[in-house]
């Protein structure tokens, strides 16, 4: 536990027996979830002088999983932290040279060769790593002694509830009561933790907890869904007769894996994705559909999933055999059949897969989450600069209403920037969501076009150049 004390305008944080001081940002940010995306946001904010609290998940993760980072992600880390962080991440990962779609028997539909589109042969377009190692690296960076102008990242492990959100119309406030309200907490978010009786106020609360973990419930996600019922729509996984299930794990592999390839194989109703990891490991994730609810005991999920994919012949990796032999307990994620079109409410926002709730065989979900963290951090920094300018102007005026007006302006600014974030995110993910929808039509619910032209259509659809056009905005 990191011990923090606020003293006047300076935040003092204790690391062991040494003390470091930093200008304390007026922005109070709570991040729910210490996954790769949540930690990335905390790190980005720290580097831009904004402090945050990260609430760690209270449940134990069953198994480690594989993660894909893109060239764009690595460049973002470099921009915020520098070459040292990128070097450490790449040292603990594997460079993937290409991505391909294959039939159940291994026949090739199409392969995207990254080197063909990279500026240099040494560039890393796609990097695979384990979630645990990335979290370790990012946590280490968050906890490094901060420099002048940086924020502070603190961690706590607790269950919390969002008790109240200030939703009054500022135009209805009575100016005669301004003096009486000046002593009240101005922040929008009012939260209670189970291990404390204190009321905690935040300018911004961010939901970033991995929804695919067993027994994982993000109170931020629950709150936004409850408040945004009018923005809940059927998702691309909506199927009245079938339910989609997803799994995500790592298996051992005792033989050389060549080439370093992101492999996607499928047959109707089943999609399997695999890619190599350091230390002779293979990341394995997939989605399948069932007409009935799964009643199998969790201890037998390995056997059940292996049976679902037994028709798929492995390309370079004996993944299904390894899954059957694996001693790791497998977790199944029931893919929601609805999605949110608005991921914000007042001063609350969802980022990464907490917003989308997609299965991990859509391998760009972590990459999207990191870009979410980047965009949100940029907007918060811009908002801070605007508030600082406003505060400096108000300091020149002797007005009893200044404090209350500043608080109202800050709340309005946060809500405005989150609305901008939500709208920009929809545009940014348009191509990606379209590509997922196309895959679902082909794989989980084979389209009429597929039945008419079969492999010819698949070979055209998954051409390397067409894959590049669909995903280039995420890669570079």
Tab-separated table of N, CA, C and O in Angstrom, residues 35-37 61 63-68 131 209-213 237 245-249 262-264 271-275 283-287 331 333 335 352-354 357-367 432 436:
chain	number	residue	atom	x	y	z
A	35	UNK	N	-5.929	-3.559	-15.004
A	35	UNK	CA	-5.517	-4.307	-16.179
A	35	UNK	C	-4.554	-3.457	-16.999
A	35	UNK	O	-4.173	-2.361	-16.587
A	36	UNK	N	-4.139	-3.951	-18.156
A	36	UNK	CA	-3.173	-3.229	-18.981
A	36	UNK	C	-3.702	-1.854	-19.363
A	36	UNK	O	-2.963	-0.858	-19.335
A	37	UNK	N	-4.985	-1.762	-19.685
A	37	UNK	CA	-5.568	-0.491	-20.120
A	37	UNK	C	-5.639	0.503	-18.961
A	37	UNK	O	-5.258	1.668	-19.094
A	61	UNK	N	-7.249	-13.849	-10.333
A	61	UNK	CA	-7.340	-14.241	-11.737
A	61	UNK	C	-7.000	-15.717	-11.873
A	61	UNK	O	-6.010	-16.193	-11.320
A	63	UNK	N	-6.166	-17.543	-14.669
A	63	UNK	CA	-5.091	-17.939	-15.562
A	63	UNK	C	-4.535	-16.705	-16.258
A	63	UNK	O	-5.241	-15.716	-16.447
A	64	UNK	N	-3.276	-16.770	-16.629
A	64	UNK	CA	-2.668	-15.694	-17.400
A	64	UNK	C	-3.181	-15.776	-18.840
A	64	UNK	O	-3.656	-16.822	-19.290
A	65	UNK	N	-3.107	-14.666	-19.554
A	65	UNK	CA	-3.597	-14.624	-20.928
A	65	UNK	C	-2.595	-13.916	-21.819
A	65	UNK	O	-1.699	-13.211	-21.357
A	66	UNK	N	-2.770	-14.087	-23.126
A	66	UNK	CA	-1.922	-13.417	-24.092
A	66	UNK	C	-2.490	-12.077	-24.493
A	66	UNK	O	-3.705	-11.876	-24.501
A	67	UNK	N	-1.599	-11.143	-24.844
A	67	UNK	CA	-1.994	-9.792	-25.222
A	67	UNK	C	-1.254	-9.399	-26.502
A	67	UNK	O	-0.084	-9.742	-26.684
A	68	UNK	N	-1.966	-8.684	-27.378
A	68	UNK	CA	-1.366	-8.164	-28.606
A	68	UNK	C	-1.221	-6.651	-28.505
A	68	UNK	O	-2.184	-5.934	-28.210
A	131	UNK	N	-0.263	-10.965	-20.308
A	131	UNK	CA	-0.877	-9.880	-19.555
A	131	UNK	C	-0.144	-9.643	-18.240
A	131	UNK	O	0.067	-8.497	-17.831
A	209	UNK	N	-12.136	-2.414	-15.857
A	209	UNK	CA	-11.940	-3.769	-15.339
A	209	UNK	C	-12.245	-4.797	-16.426
A	209	UNK	O	-13.252	-4.695	-17.128
A	210	UNK	N	-11.380	-5.794	-16.582
A	210	UNK	CA	-11.544	-6.812	-17.622
A	210	UNK	C	-12.836	-7.594	-17.383
A	210	UNK	O	-12.972	-8.287	-16.378
A	211	UNK	N	-13.804	-7.525	-18.305
A	211	UNK	CA	-15.082	-8.191	-18.091
A	211	UNK	C	-15.048	-9.697	-18.291
A	211	UNK	O	-16.002	-10.389	-17.932
A	212	UNK	N	-13.959	-10.210	-18.882
A	212	UNK	CA	-13.910	-11.640	-19.186
A	212	UNK	C	-13.357	-12.471	-18.035
A	212	UNK	O	-13.354	-13.699	-18.119
A	213	UNK	N	-12.882	-11.834	-16.968
A	213	UNK	CA	-12.381	-12.583	-15.819
A	213	UNK	C	-13.540	-13.167	-15.021
A	213	UNK	O	-14.632	-12.597	-14.949
A	237	UNK	N	-23.270	-9.896	-31.692
A	237	UNK	CA	-23.336	-11.274	-31.205
A	237	UNK	C	-24.756	-11.688	-30.848
A	237	UNK	O	-24.981	-12.756	-30.304
A	245	UNK	N	-20.078	-18.170	-26.511
A	245	UNK	CA	-19.184	-18.293	-25.361
A	245	UNK	C	-17.753	-18.107	-25.825
A	245	UNK	O	-17.399	-18.468	-26.951
A	246	UNK	N	-16.930	-17.556	-24.960
A	246	UNK	CA	-15.536	-17.283	-25.313
A	246	UNK	C	-14.607	-17.769	-24.198
A	246	UNK	O	-14.994	-17.812	-23.031
A	247	UNK	N	-13.387	-18.132	-24.576
A	247	UNK	CA	-12.365	-18.506	-23.600
A	247	UNK	C	-11.054	-17.846	-23.971
A	247	UNK	O	-10.849	-17.435	-25.116
A	248	UNK	N	-10.151	-17.752	-23.012
A	248	UNK	CA	-8.872	-17.080	-23.224
A	248	UNK	C	-7.856	-17.666	-22.256
A	248	UNK	O	-8.037	-17.590	-21.037
A	249	UNK	N	-6.803	-18.273	-22.765
A	249	UNK	CA	-5.847	-18.944	-21.882
A	249	UNK	C	-4.464	-19.010	-22.534
A	249	UNK	O	-4.256	-18.515	-23.647
A	262	UNK	N	0.170	-14.672	-36.286
A	262	UNK	CA	-1.135	-14.610	-35.633
A	262	UNK	C	-2.095	-15.448	-36.466
A	262	UNK	O	-2.396	-15.121	-37.608
A	263	UNK	N	-2.576	-16.540	-35.888
A	263	UNK	CA	-3.356	-17.528	-36.642
A	263	UNK	C	-4.827	-17.460	-36.246
A	263	UNK	O	-5.171	-17.561	-35.069
A	264	UNK	N	-5.688	-17.302	-37.246
A	264	UNK	CA	-7.131	-17.365	-37.033
A	264	UNK	C	-7.699	-18.486	-37.894
A	264	UNK	O	-7.572	-18.465	-39.121
A	271	UNK	N	-14.557	-20.104	-33.796
A	271	UNK	CA	-13.406	-19.301	-34.196
A	271	UNK	C	-12.289	-19.516	-33.195
A	271	UNK	O	-12.490	-19.400	-31.983
A	272	UNK	N	-11.091	-19.837	-33.684
A	272	UNK	CA	-9.943	-20.117	-32.823
A	272	UNK	C	-8.776	-19.235	-33.240
A	272	UNK	O	-8.407	-19.180	-34.413
A	273	UNK	N	-8.179	-18.531	-32.266
A	273	UNK	CA	-7.037	-17.653	-32.525
A	273	UNK	C	-5.874	-18.094	-31.648
A	273	UNK	O	-6.053	-18.346	-30.452
A	274	UNK	N	-4.692	-18.175	-32.239
A	274	UNK	CA	-3.494	-18.558	-31.478
A	274	UNK	C	-2.305	-17.743	-31.932
A	274	UNK	O	-2.205	-17.343	-33.086
A	275	UNK	N	-1.383	-17.485	-30.999
A	275	UNK	CA	-0.130	-16.804	-31.331
A	275	UNK	C	0.908	-17.154	-30.278
A	275	UNK	O	0.586	-17.452	-29.136
A	283	UNK	N	-0.589	-18.447	-26.749
A	283	UNK	CA	-1.870	-17.849	-26.345
A	283	UNK	C	-2.969	-18.471	-27.191
A	283	UNK	O	-2.829	-18.617	-28.414
A	284	UNK	N	-4.046	-18.840	-26.548
A	284	UNK	CA	-5.141	-19.530	-27.220
A	284	UNK	C	-6.454	-18.899	-26.780
A	284	UNK	O	-6.753	-18.816	-25.590
A	285	UNK	N	-7.220	-18.430	-27.737
A	285	UNK	CA	-8.507	-17.817	-27.425
A	285	UNK	C	-9.491	-18.130	-28.541
A	285	UNK	O	-9.099	-18.312	-29.695
A	286	UNK	N	-10.763	-18.211	-28.205
A	286	UNK	CA	-11.745	-18.552	-29.223
A	286	UNK	C	-13.169	-18.291	-28.776
A	286	UNK	O	-13.437	-18.032	-27.596
A	287	UNK	N	-14.071	-18.372	-29.734
A	287	UNK	CA	-15.499	-18.189	-29.487
A	287	UNK	C	-16.262	-19.301	-30.190
A	287	UNK	O	-15.896	-19.711	-31.298
A	331	UNK	N	-11.701	-20.597	-17.924
A	331	UNK	CA	-12.878	-19.786	-17.623
A	331	UNK	C	-13.628	-19.494	-18.911
A	331	UNK	O	-13.023	-19.153	-19.929
A	333	UNK	N	-16.467	-17.169	-20.851
A	333	UNK	CA	-17.088	-15.846	-20.814
A	333	UNK	C	-18.331	-15.872	-21.695
A	333	UNK	O	-18.257	-16.155	-22.891
A	335	UNK	N	-20.740	-14.218	-23.868
A	335	UNK	CA	-20.671	-12.981	-24.637
A	335	UNK	C	-22.036	-12.280	-24.604
A	335	UNK	O	-23.045	-12.869	-24.996
A	352	UNK	N	-11.693	0.862	-23.141
A	352	UNK	CA	-11.247	-0.493	-23.462
A	352	UNK	C	-12.400	-1.460	-23.587
A	352	UNK	O	-13.514	-1.114	-23.979
A	353	UNK	N	-12.145	-2.694	-23.212
A	353	UNK	CA	-13.164	-3.728	-23.373
A	353	UNK	C	-14.266	-3.640	-22.330
A	353	UNK	O	-15.283	-4.312	-22.440
A	354	UNK	N	-14.073	-2.825	-21.300
A	354	UNK	CA	-15.161	-2.574	-20.369
A	354	UNK	C	-16.299	-1.853	-21.083
A	354	UNK	O	-17.466	-1.995	-20.716
A	357	UNK	N	-17.148	-5.034	-24.268
A	357	UNK	CA	-17.476	-6.404	-23.859
A	357	UNK	C	-17.377	-7.388	-25.022
A	357	UNK	O	-18.292	-8.160	-25.292
A	358	UNK	N	-16.249	-7.380	-25.726
A	358	UNK	CA	-16.006	-8.292	-26.823
A	358	UNK	C	-15.147	-9.461	-26.358
A	358	UNK	O	-14.308	-9.297	-25.464
A	359	UNK	N	-15.300	-10.635	-26.953
A	359	UNK	CA	-14.415	-11.756	-26.609
A	359	UNK	C	-12.993	-11.480	-27.067
A	359	UNK	O	-12.759	-10.719	-28.017
A	360	UNK	N	-12.015	-12.117	-26.426
A	360	UNK	CA	-10.609	-11.817	-26.671
A	360	UNK	C	-10.096	-12.322	-28.010
A	360	UNK	O	-8.966	-11.982	-28.386
A	361	UNK	N	-10.871	-13.135	-28.736
A	361	UNK	CA	-10.378	-13.534	-30.059
A	361	UNK	C	-10.369	-12.355	-31.019
A	361	UNK	O	-9.780	-12.429	-32.098
A	362	UNK	N	-11.021	-11.250	-30.633
A	362	UNK	CA	-10.833	-9.981	-31.334
A	362	UNK	C	-9.579	-9.344	-30.733
A	362	UNK	O	-9.653	-8.568	-29.783
A	363	UNK	N	-8.425	-9.690	-31.284
A	363	UNK	CA	-7.144	-9.479	-30.607
A	363	UNK	C	-6.751	-8.012	-30.449
A	363	UNK	O	-5.812	-7.707	-29.724
A	364	UNK	N	-7.468	-7.102	-31.093
A	364	UNK	CA	-7.106	-5.691	-30.998
A	364	UNK	C	-7.754	-4.985	-29.814
A	364	UNK	O	-7.590	-3.768	-29.661
A	365	UNK	N	-8.494	-5.701	-28.974
A	365	UNK	CA	-9.238	-5.017	-27.917
A	365	UNK	C	-8.308	-4.340	-26.905
A	365	UNK	O	-8.629	-3.253	-26.405
A	366	UNK	N	-7.173	-4.939	-26.585
A	366	UNK	CA	-6.217	-4.282	-25.686
A	366	UNK	C	-5.603	-3.066	-26.368
A	366	UNK	O	-5.426	-2.010	-25.745
A	367	UNK	N	-5.284	-3.211	-27.645
A	367	UNK	CA	-4.727	-2.095	-28.417
A	367	UNK	C	-5.696	-0.922	-28.442
A	367	UNK	O	-5.301	0.235	-28.266
A	432	UNK	N	-13.128	-0.975	-37.411
A	432	UNK	CA	-12.894	-2.177	-36.619
A	432	UNK	C	-14.196	-2.913	-36.345
A	432	UNK	O	-14.284	-4.139	-36.519
A	436	UNK	N	-15.373	-6.741	-37.472
A	436	UNK	CA	-15.865	-7.774	-36.553
A	436	UNK	C	-17.224	-8.283	-37.016
A	436	UNK	O	-17.490	-9.489	-37.014
